[in-house]
């Protein structure tokens, strides 16, 4: 990937041969592209703006120069306070053929009503958008709802949606800042892949990293372990978007809803609508009972094309108390996580299934289940902390 302007010591890439360019910006002024860059396919703009200068730079911007119309993929990174009003509208007008948009770590819609309107205009102009990746993107209220309405009105809408948030243990208000009620409005009939994911933070050994500390400033046991997810009361709008005839994807193959907590029956409703799923990741509200596990496996058996499954358990209070009691830990794990016999039974319905994993909130502290099918046999098992797998097939 070429970088414009080129300040590297290495020999620069010939602009006529480059397919992608990455431009670090210290202001909102873009450089002029050389005529040879007419075949450019991908453009990445990365903020290198000093925080103490950011607010003043938001007041205005210089007109955006002509950009190669061949660009089909745009990535915008680290614009923490958004963009000057008018910048995104002008940028999208220069890039009429954008099919893929990646937004990473930012307030895309800015901090004012004017900047939010400008961000909506960007999507109005991006009429050919097919793939949208929102990675740690936050916004003012109603922004995602507004662009969802725009995208829903198009004959050819999104095919690939990825929303990912990296959980921050040190931020008590983190989940409250996620636009949980608005994100389902992005779901559309043409989607092949729909990802609404929450990831654990990268593990570091830095004792000064605030994510490794408790609220009292003490070191967190095990560092950053797992995630928290949205409360189950926020799931109905997601279930509605995935199952209503007007919005439900017609040929969904990949579904990840781990950001939201689903009840087992809600999951059954979703997978009954999307029986052609190949990959499924879901957070499920779990009770420490065999009945809960059986209902979950019965629901999964509806999707006979499944190849890979990840279940993230969000425990009820009773479940969590049982899991936290060392005397009950192993039997509780066996009750809620699939055994070798469970996997054999599930694969009788899902004959293409080759990988299954289950955790409690993507943490290893309370045990995991990891299964892989090798040569027709299931290998792996349920692992308690500090112990080898308890069963394998």
CSV table of C-alpha atoms in Angstrom, one decimal:
chain,number,residue,atom,x,y,z
A,1,UNK,CA,0.0,0.0,0.0
A,2,UNK,CA,1.4,3.4,-1.0
A,3,UNK,CA,1.6,6.3,1.4
A,4,UNK,CA,0.9,9.9,0.2
A,5,UNK,CA,2.9,12.1,0.8
A,6,UNK,CA,5.8,9.7,0.8
A,7,UNK,CA,8.2,10.4,3.7
A,8,UNK,CA,9.7,6.9,4.0
A,9,UNK,CA,13.3,6.2,3.4
A,10,UNK,CA,12.4,3.2,1.3
A,11,UNK,CA,11.9,3.6,-2.5
A,12,UNK,CA,8.3,4.8,-3.0
A,13,UNK,CA,5.8,2.8,-4.9
A,14,UNK,CA,5.1,3.9,-8.4
A,15,UNK,CA,1.6,5.6,-8.2
A,16,UNK,CA,0.6,4.0,-11.4
A,17,UNK,CA,1.0,0.6,-9.9
A,18,UNK,CA,-0.4,1.3,-6.4
A,19,UNK,CA,-3.8,-0.1,-5.6
A,20,UNK,CA,-4.1,1.5,-2.1
A,21,UNK,CA,-2.9,4.6,-0.4
A,22,UNK,CA,-2.7,5.5,3.3
A,23,UNK,CA,-2.5,9.1,4.2
A,24,UNK,CA,-1.8,10.4,7.7
A,25,UNK,CA,-3.5,13.7,8.3
A,26,UNK,CA,-2.4,16.4,10.8
A,27,UNK,CA,-5.1,18.7,9.5
A,28,UNK,CA,-8.2,18.1,7.4
A,29,UNK,CA,-6.4,19.2,4.2
A,30,UNK,CA,-5.9,16.3,1.8
A,31,UNK,CA,-2.9,16.3,-0.6
A,32,UNK,CA,-3.3,16.4,-4.4
A,33,UNK,CA,-3.1,13.0,-6.0
A,34,UNK,CA,-0.8,12.6,-9.0
A,35,UNK,CA,-2.5,11.8,-12.4
A,36,UNK,CA,-0.9,8.4,-12.3
A,37,UNK,CA,-3.0,7.3,-9.4
A,38,UNK,CA,-6.1,6.9,-11.5
A,39,UNK,CA,-6.3,3.2,-10.9
A,40,UNK,CA,-6.3,3.5,-7.1
A,41,UNK,CA,-8.9,1.1,-5.4
A,42,UNK,CA,-8.5,1.7,-1.7
A,43,UNK,CA,-7.9,4.8,0.4
A,44,UNK,CA,-7.1,5.0,4.1
A,45,UNK,CA,-7.2,8.3,6.0
A,46,UNK,CA,-5.6,8.2,9.5
A,47,UNK,CA,-5.8,11.0,12.0
A,48,UNK,CA,-2.5,12.2,13.3
A,49,UNK,CA,-4.1,15.3,14.7
A,50,UNK,CA,-2.8,16.7,18.0
A,51,UNK,CA,-5.5,16.6,20.6
A,52,UNK,CA,-4.9,20.2,21.7
A,53,UNK,CA,-5.4,21.3,18.1
A,54,UNK,CA,-8.4,19.1,17.2
A,55,UNK,CA,-11.2,21.5,18.3
A,56,UNK,CA,-9.8,24.5,16.4
A,57,UNK,CA,-9.4,22.4,13.2
A,58,UNK,CA,-13.1,21.4,13.4
A,59,UNK,CA,-14.1,24.9,12.6
A,60,UNK,CA,-13.3,24.8,8.9
A,61,UNK,CA,-11.5,22.8,6.2
A,62,UNK,CA,-10.0,23.5,2.8
A,63,UNK,CA,-11.9,22.2,-0.2
A,64,UNK,CA,-11.1,18.5,-0.9
A,65,UNK,CA,-9.1,18.1,-4.1
A,66,UNK,CA,-10.2,15.8,-6.9
A,67,UNK,CA,-9.7,12.1,-5.9
A,68,UNK,CA,-9.4,9.1,-8.1
A,69,UNK,CA,-13.0,8.0,-9.0
A,70,UNK,CA,-11.7,4.4,-9.2
A,71,UNK,CA,-11.5,4.2,-5.3
A,72,UNK,CA,-14.1,1.6,-4.1
A,73,UNK,CA,-12.8,1.1,-0.5
A,74,UNK,CA,-12.5,3.8,2.1
A,75,UNK,CA,-11.1,3.5,5.6
A,76,UNK,CA,-11.2,6.4,8.2
A,77,UNK,CA,-9.2,5.8,11.4
A,78,UNK,CA,-8.8,7.5,14.8
A,79,UNK,CA,-10.8,10.7,14.1
A,80,UNK,CA,-11.7,10.9,17.8
A,81,UNK,CA,-13.8,14.1,17.6
A,82,UNK,CA,-15.2,13.7,14.1
A,83,UNK,CA,-14.8,16.0,11.2
A,84,UNK,CA,-15.5,19.7,10.3
A,85,UNK,CA,-19.1,20.2,9.1
A,86,UNK,CA,-19.1,19.8,5.3
A,87,UNK,CA,-15.9,17.6,5.2
A,88,UNK,CA,-17.7,14.2,4.9
A,89,UNK,CA,-20.2,15.5,2.4
A,90,UNK,CA,-17.4,16.8,0.2
A,91,UNK,CA,-15.4,13.6,0.6
A,92,UNK,CA,-18.3,11.4,-0.4
A,93,UNK,CA,-19.0,13.5,-3.5
A,94,UNK,CA,-15.4,12.9,-4.6
A,95,UNK,CA,-15.8,9.2,-4.0
A,96,UNK,CA,-19.0,8.2,-5.8
A,97,UNK,CA,-18.1,4.6,-6.3
A,98,UNK,CA,-17.4,3.6,-2.7
A,99,UNK,CA,-18.6,0.0,-2.0
A,100,UNK,CA,-16.8,-0.7,1.3
A,101,UNK,CA,-16.5,1.7,4.2
A,102,UNK,CA,-14.4,1.0,7.4
A,103,UNK,CA,-14.7,3.3,10.3
A,104,UNK,CA,-12.3,2.7,13.2
A,105,UNK,CA,-12.1,4.2,16.7
A,106,UNK,CA,-14.0,7.5,16.4
A,107,UNK,CA,-17.0,9.7,16.8
A,108,UNK,CA,-17.9,9.6,13.1
A,109,UNK,CA,-20.9,11.9,13.5
A,110,UNK,CA,-18.9,14.4,15.6
A,111,UNK,CA,-20.0,16.4,18.6
A,112,UNK,CA,-22.5,18.8,17.1
A,113,UNK,CA,-25.9,18.5,15.4
A,114,UNK,CA,-24.3,20.1,12.3
A,115,UNK,CA,-21.5,17.6,12.1
A,116,UNK,CA,-24.1,14.8,12.5
A,117,UNK,CA,-26.1,16.1,9.6
A,118,UNK,CA,-22.9,16.1,7.5
A,119,UNK,CA,-22.2,12.5,8.5
A,120,UNK,CA,-25.8,11.5,7.3
A,121,UNK,CA,-25.1,13.3,4.0
A,122,UNK,CA,-22.1,11.1,3.5
A,123,UNK,CA,-24.3,8.0,3.5
A,124,UNK,CA,-26.9,9.8,1.3
A,125,UNK,CA,-24.1,10.1,-1.3
A,126,UNK,CA,-22.7,6.6,-0.9
A,127,UNK,CA,-25.3,5.0,-3.0
A,128,UNK,CA,-23.2,2.0,-4.0
A,129,UNK,CA,-22.3,1.0,-0.4
A,130,UNK,CA,-22.4,-2.7,0.1
A,131,UNK,CA,-20.1,-3.3,3.1
A,132,UNK,CA,-20.0,-1.3,6.3
A,133,UNK,CA,-17.6,-2.0,9.1
A,134,UNK,CA,-18.0,0.0,12.3
A,135,UNK,CA,-15.1,-0.8,14.7
A,136,UNK,CA,-15.4,1.0,18.1
A,137,UNK,CA,-17.5,3.8,16.5
A,138,UNK,CA,-19.8,5.9,18.8
A,139,UNK,CA,-22.2,8.6,17.9
A,140,UNK,CA,-24.7,11.1,19.1
A,141,UNK,CA,-28.3,9.8,19.5
A,142,UNK,CA,-30.4,8.9,16.4
A,143,UNK,CA,-27.4,8.8,14.0
A,144,UNK,CA,-27.5,5.0,13.3
A,145,UNK,CA,-31.3,5.1,13.1
A,146,UNK,CA,-31.1,7.8,10.5
A,147,UNK,CA,-28.6,6.0,8.3
A,148,UNK,CA,-30.5,2.8,8.8
A,149,UNK,CA,-33.6,4.4,7.2
A,150,UNK,CA,-31.5,5.6,4.3
A,151,UNK,CA,-30.0,2.2,3.6
A,152,UNK,CA,-33.3,0.5,4.0
A,153,UNK,CA,-34.8,2.5,1.2
A,154,UNK,CA,-32.4,1.4,-1.4
A,155,UNK,CA,-33.0,-1.4,-3.9
A,156,UNK,CA,-29.5,-2.6,-3.4
A,157,UNK,CA,-28.5,-2.2,0.2
A,158,UNK,CA,-25.8,-3.6,2.5
A,159,UNK,CA,-24.6,-7.1,2.0
A,160,UNK,CA,-22.0,-7.1,4.8
A,161,UNK,CA,-22.4,-5.5,8.1
A,162,UNK,CA,-19.8,-5.6,10.9
A,163,UNK,CA,-20.2,-3.8,14.2
A,164,UNK,CA,-17.6,-4.5,16.8
A,165,UNK,CA,-16.9,-3.0,20.2
A,166,UNK,CA,-13.8,-3.7,22.3
A,167,UNK,CA,-15.0,-4.0,25.9
A,168,UNK,CA,-13.3,-1.7,28.3
A,169,UNK,CA,-13.2,-3.0,31.9
A,170,UNK,CA,-12.2,0.4,33.3
A,171,UNK,CA,-15.2,2.3,31.8
A,172,UNK,CA,-18.3,1.8,33.9
A,173,UNK,CA,-20.5,3.6,31.3
A,174,UNK,CA,-19.1,1.7,28.3
A,175,UNK,CA,-22.2,-0.4,27.6
A,176,UNK,CA,-24.5,2.6,28.1
A,177,UNK,CA,-22.7,4.5,25.3
A,178,UNK,CA,-23.4,1.8,22.7
A,179,UNK,CA,-26.4,2.7,20.6
A,180,UNK,CA,-28.1,-0.7,21.3
A,181,UNK,CA,-31.6,0.3,20.3
A,182,UNK,CA,-30.5,1.8,16.9
A,183,UNK,CA,-28.0,-0.8,15.6
A,184,UNK,CA,-30.7,-3.3,14.5
A,185,UNK,CA,-32.0,-0.6,12.1
A,186,UNK,CA,-28.9,-1.3,9.9
A,187,UNK,CA,-30.1,-4.9,9.2
A,188,UNK,CA,-31.4,-5.3,5.6
A,189,UNK,CA,-32.8,-8.0,3.4
A,190,UNK,CA,-29.8,-8.2,1.1
A,191,UNK,CA,-27.3,-9.1,3.9
A,192,UNK,CA,-25.2,-12.2,3.6
A,193,UNK,CA,-23.2,-11.5,6.8
A,194,UNK,CA,-24.4,-9.7,9.9
A,195,UNK,CA,-22.0,-9.2,12.8
A,196,UNK,CA,-22.8,-7.4,16.0
A,197,UNK,CA,-19.9,-8.4,18.2
A,198,UNK,CA,-18.2,-7.5,21.4
A,199,UNK,CA,-14.5,-8.4,21.9
A,200,UNK,CA,-12.4,-8.7,24.9
A,201,UNK,CA,-9.5,-6.2,25.0
A,202,UNK,CA,-6.0,-7.2,24.2
A,203,UNK,CA,-4.2,-8.7,27.2
A,204,UNK,CA,-1.2,-6.8,28.3
A,205,UNK,CA,1.3,-7.2,31.2
A,206,UNK,CA,1.4,-3.5,31.9
A,207,UNK,CA,0.6,-3.0,35.6
A,208,UNK,CA,-0.3,0.7,34.8
A,209,UNK,CA,-2.8,-0.2,32.2
A,210,UNK,CA,-6.2,0.9,33.7
A,211,UNK,CA,-7.9,-2.1,32.2
A,212,UNK,CA,-5.9,-4.3,34.5
A,213,UNK,CA,-7.0,-2.5,37.6
A,214,UNK,CA,-10.1,-2.8,39.7
A,215,UNK,CA,-12.3,0.2,40.7
A,216,UNK,CA,-10.1,0.6,43.8
A,217,UNK,CA,-6.9,0.8,41.8
A,218,UNK,CA,-5.8,-2.7,42.7
A,219,UNK,CA,-4.5,-5.2,40.1
A,220,UNK,CA,-7.4,-7.2,38.5
A,221,UNK,CA,-7.0,-10.9,39.0
A,222,UNK,CA,-6.0,-12.4,35.6
A,223,UNK,CA,-5.9,-8.9,34.0
A,224,UNK,CA,-8.6,-8.2,31.4
A,225,UNK,CA,-10.8,-11.2,31.4
A,226,UNK,CA,-13.8,-11.6,29.1
A,227,UNK,CA,-16.5,-9.1,28.4
A,228,UNK,CA,-19.8,-7.8,29.6
A,229,UNK,CA,-22.7,-7.6,27.2
A,230,UNK,CA,-26.0,-5.8,26.7
A,231,UNK,CA,-28.9,-6.7,28.9
A,232,UNK,CA,-31.4,-9.1,27.6
A,233,UNK,CA,-34.1,-6.4,27.7
A,234,UNK,CA,-32.5,-4.9,24.6
A,235,UNK,CA,-32.8,-8.0,22.5
A,236,UNK,CA,-36.4,-7.7,21.2
A,237,UNK,CA,-35.5,-5.0,18.6
A,238,UNK,CA,-32.8,-7.2,17.3
A,239,UNK,CA,-35.0,-10.3,17.0
A,240,UNK,CA,-37.6,-8.2,15.2
A,241,UNK,CA,-35.1,-6.8,12.7
A,242,UNK,CA,-33.8,-10.3,12.0
A,243,UNK,CA,-37.2,-12.0,11.6
A,244,UNK,CA,-39.7,-9.4,10.2
A,245,UNK,CA,-40.4,-9.9,6.5
A,246,UNK,CA,-39.6,-6.3,5.7
A,247,UNK,CA,-36.1,-6.3,7.2
A,248,UNK,CA,-35.0,-9.9,7.6
A,249,UNK,CA,-32.0,-11.0,5.4
A,250,UNK,CA,-33.2,-13.4,2.7
A,251,UNK,CA,-30.0,-15.4,2.4
A,252,UNK,CA,-28.0,-14.9,5.6
A,253,UNK,CA,-24.9,-17.1,6.0
A,254,UNK,CA,-23.0,-15.5,8.8
A,255,UNK,CA,-24.6,-14.2,12.0
A,256,UNK,CA,-22.9,-12.9,15.1
A,257,UNK,CA,-25.1,-11.4,17.8
A,258,UNK,CA,-22.7,-11.7,20.8
A,259,UNK,CA,-23.2,-8.0,21.6
A,260,UNK,CA,-26.8,-8.7,22.7
A,261,UNK,CA,-28.1,-11.2,25.2
A,262,UNK,CA,-30.7,-13.6,23.7
A,263,UNK,CA,-33.0,-16.0,25.5
A,264,UNK,CA,-33.0,-19.5,24.1
A,265,UNK,CA,-36.4,-19.1,22.6
A,266,UNK,CA,-35.4,-15.8,21.0
A,267,UNK,CA,-32.4,-17.7,19.4
A,268,UNK,CA,-34.8,-20.4,18.2
A,269,UNK,CA,-37.0,-17.8,16.6
A,270,UNK,CA,-34.0,-16.3,14.8
A,271,UNK,CA,-32.5,-19.6,13.5
A,272,UNK,CA,-35.9,-20.9,12.4
A,273,UNK,CA,-36.0,-17.9,10.1
A,274,UNK,CA,-32.4,-18.4,8.9
A,275,UNK,CA,-31.9,-22.1,8.5
A,276,UNK,CA,-29.2,-21.7,5.9
A,277,UNK,CA,-26.6,-20.3,8.4
A,278,UNK,CA,-23.1,-21.5,8.1
A,279,UNK,CA,-21.5,-19.6,11.0
A,280,UNK,CA,-23.3,-18.6,14.2
A,281,UNK,CA,-22.0,-16.7,17.3
A,282,UNK,CA,-24.5,-15.8,20.0
A,283,UNK,CA,-24.7,-14.7,23.6
A,284,UNK,CA,-27.3,-16.7,25.4
A,285,UNK,CA,-28.9,-16.1,28.8
A,286,UNK,CA,-28.2,-19.3,30.7
A,287,UNK,CA,-29.6,-21.0,33.7
A,288,UNK,CA,-27.6,-23.8,35.4
A,289,UNK,CA,-29.9,-26.5,34.3
A,290,UNK,CA,-29.8,-29.5,31.9
A,291,UNK,CA,-33.1,-28.3,30.5
A,292,UNK,CA,-31.5,-25.0,29.4
A,293,UNK,CA,-28.7,-26.8,27.6
A,294,UNK,CA,-31.1,-29.2,25.9
A,295,UNK,CA,-33.3,-26.3,24.7
A,296,UNK,CA,-30.2,-24.6,23.3
A,297,UNK,CA,-29.0,-27.6,21.4
A,298,UNK,CA,-32.5,-28.3,20.1
A,299,UNK,CA,-32.6,-24.8,18.7
A,300,UNK,CA,-29.2,-25.1,17.0
A,301,UNK,CA,-30.3,-28.4,15.4
A,302,UNK,CA,-32.7,-26.4,13.3
A,303,UNK,CA,-29.8,-25.0,11.2
A,304,UNK,CA,-28.6,-28.2,9.5
A,305,UNK,CA,-26.0,-26.3,7.3
A,306,UNK,CA,-24.1,-25.0,10.4
A,307,UNK,CA,-20.3,-25.4,10.2
A,308,UNK,CA,-19.1,-23.4,13.2
A,309,UNK,CA,-20.8,-22.3,16.4
A,310,UNK,CA,-19.7,-20.1,19.3
A,311,UNK,CA,-22.0,-19.7,22.4
A,312,UNK,CA,-21.2,-17.0,24.9
A,313,UNK,CA,-23.0,-17.7,28.1
A,314,UNK,CA,-24.4,-14.7,30.0
A,315,UNK,CA,-25.2,-16.3,33.4
A,316,UNK,CA,-28.3,-15.7,35.5
A,317,UNK,CA,-27.5,-14.8,39.1
A,318,UNK,CA,-28.1,-18.4,40.2
A,319,UNK,CA,-25.8,-19.6,37.5
A,320,UNK,CA,-23.1,-17.2,38.4
A,321,UNK,CA,-23.3,-18.0,42.1
A,322,UNK,CA,-23.1,-21.7,41.3
A,323,UNK,CA,-20.1,-21.2,38.9
A,324,UNK,CA,-18.3,-19.2,41.6
A,325,UNK,CA,-18.7,-21.9,44.2
A,326,UNK,CA,-15.6,-24.2,43.9
A,327,UNK,CA,-17.6,-27.2,45.3
A,328,UNK,CA,-20.2,-27.0,42.6
A,329,UNK,CA,-18.0,-25.8,39.7
A,330,UNK,CA,-17.3,-29.0,37.8
A,331,UNK,CA,-20.9,-30.4,37.9
A,332,UNK,CA,-22.3,-27.0,36.9
A,333,UNK,CA,-20.0,-26.9,33.9
A,334,UNK,CA,-21.2,-30.3,32.9
A,335,UNK,CA,-24.8,-29.2,33.2
A,336,UNK,CA,-24.5,-26.2,30.9
A,337,UNK,CA,-21.7,-27.0,28.5
A,338,UNK,CA,-22.1,-29.7,25.8
A,339,UNK,CA,-20.5,-33.1,26.4
A,340,UNK,CA,-19.2,-35.5,23.9
A,341,UNK,CA,-22.6,-37.2,23.7
A,342,UNK,CA,-24.2,-33.8,23.2
A,343,UNK,CA,-21.9,-33.1,20.3
A,344,UNK,CA,-22.6,-36.4,18.7
A,345,UNK,CA,-26.3,-35.8,19.0
A,346,UNK,CA,-26.1,-32.3,17.5
A,347,UNK,CA,-23.9,-33.4,14.6
A,348,UNK,CA,-26.5,-36.0,13.7
A,349,UNK,CA,-28.7,-33.0,12.7
A,350,UNK,CA,-25.9,-30.6,11.7
A,351,UNK,CA,-23.8,-33.0,9.6
A,352,UNK,CA,-21.4,-30.2,8.5
A,353,UNK,CA,-20.7,-29.0,12.0
A,354,UNK,CA,-16.9,-29.2,12.7
A,355,UNK,CA,-16.3,-26.6,15.4
A,356,UNK,CA,-18.1,-25.7,18.6
A,357,UNK,CA,-17.0,-23.4,21.5
A,358,UNK,CA,-18.7,-22.2,24.6
A,359,UNK,CA,-17.5,-19.8,27.3
A,360,UNK,CA,-19.0,-17.7,30.1
A,361,UNK,CA,-18.7,-14.1,28.8
A,362,UNK,CA,-15.6,-15.0,26.8
A,363,UNK,CA,-13.6,-15.6,29.9
A,364,UNK,CA,-11.5,-18.7,30.8
A,365,UNK,CA,-11.9,-18.2,34.6
A,366,UNK,CA,-15.1,-20.2,34.9
A,367,UNK,CA,-14.3,-22.9,32.3
A,368,UNK,CA,-14.8,-23.5,28.6
A,369,UNK,CA,-15.9,-26.1,26.1
A,370,UNK,CA,-13.9,-26.5,23.0
A,371,UNK,CA,-14.9,-29.2,20.4
A,372,UNK,CA,-13.5,-30.0,17.0
A,373,UNK,CA,-14.5,-32.8,14.7
A,374,UNK,CA,-11.6,-34.7,13.2
A,375,UNK,CA,-12.2,-37.7,11.0
A,376,UNK,CA,-15.8,-38.0,12.1
A,377,UNK,CA,-14.9,-37.9,15.8
A,378,UNK,CA,-15.3,-35.1,18.2
A,379,UNK,CA,-12.1,-34.1,20.1
A,380,UNK,CA,-11.8,-31.6,22.9
A,381,UNK,CA,-14.0,-31.3,26.0
A,382,UNK,CA,-15.0,-29.2,29.0
A,383,UNK,CA,-12.1,-27.6,30.8
A,384,UNK,CA,-12.2,-26.2,34.3
A,385,UNK,CA,-9.6,-23.6,35.3
A,386,UNK,CA,-6.3,-25.2,36.0
A,387,UNK,CA,-7.6,-28.7,34.9
A,388,UNK,CA,-7.4,-30.7,31.7
A,389,UNK,CA,-10.5,-31.4,29.6
A,390,UNK,CA,-13.0,-33.5,31.5
A,391,UNK,CA,-14.4,-35.4,28.5
A,392,UNK,CA,-13.4,-36.1,24.9
A,393,UNK,CA,-14.9,-38.1,22.2
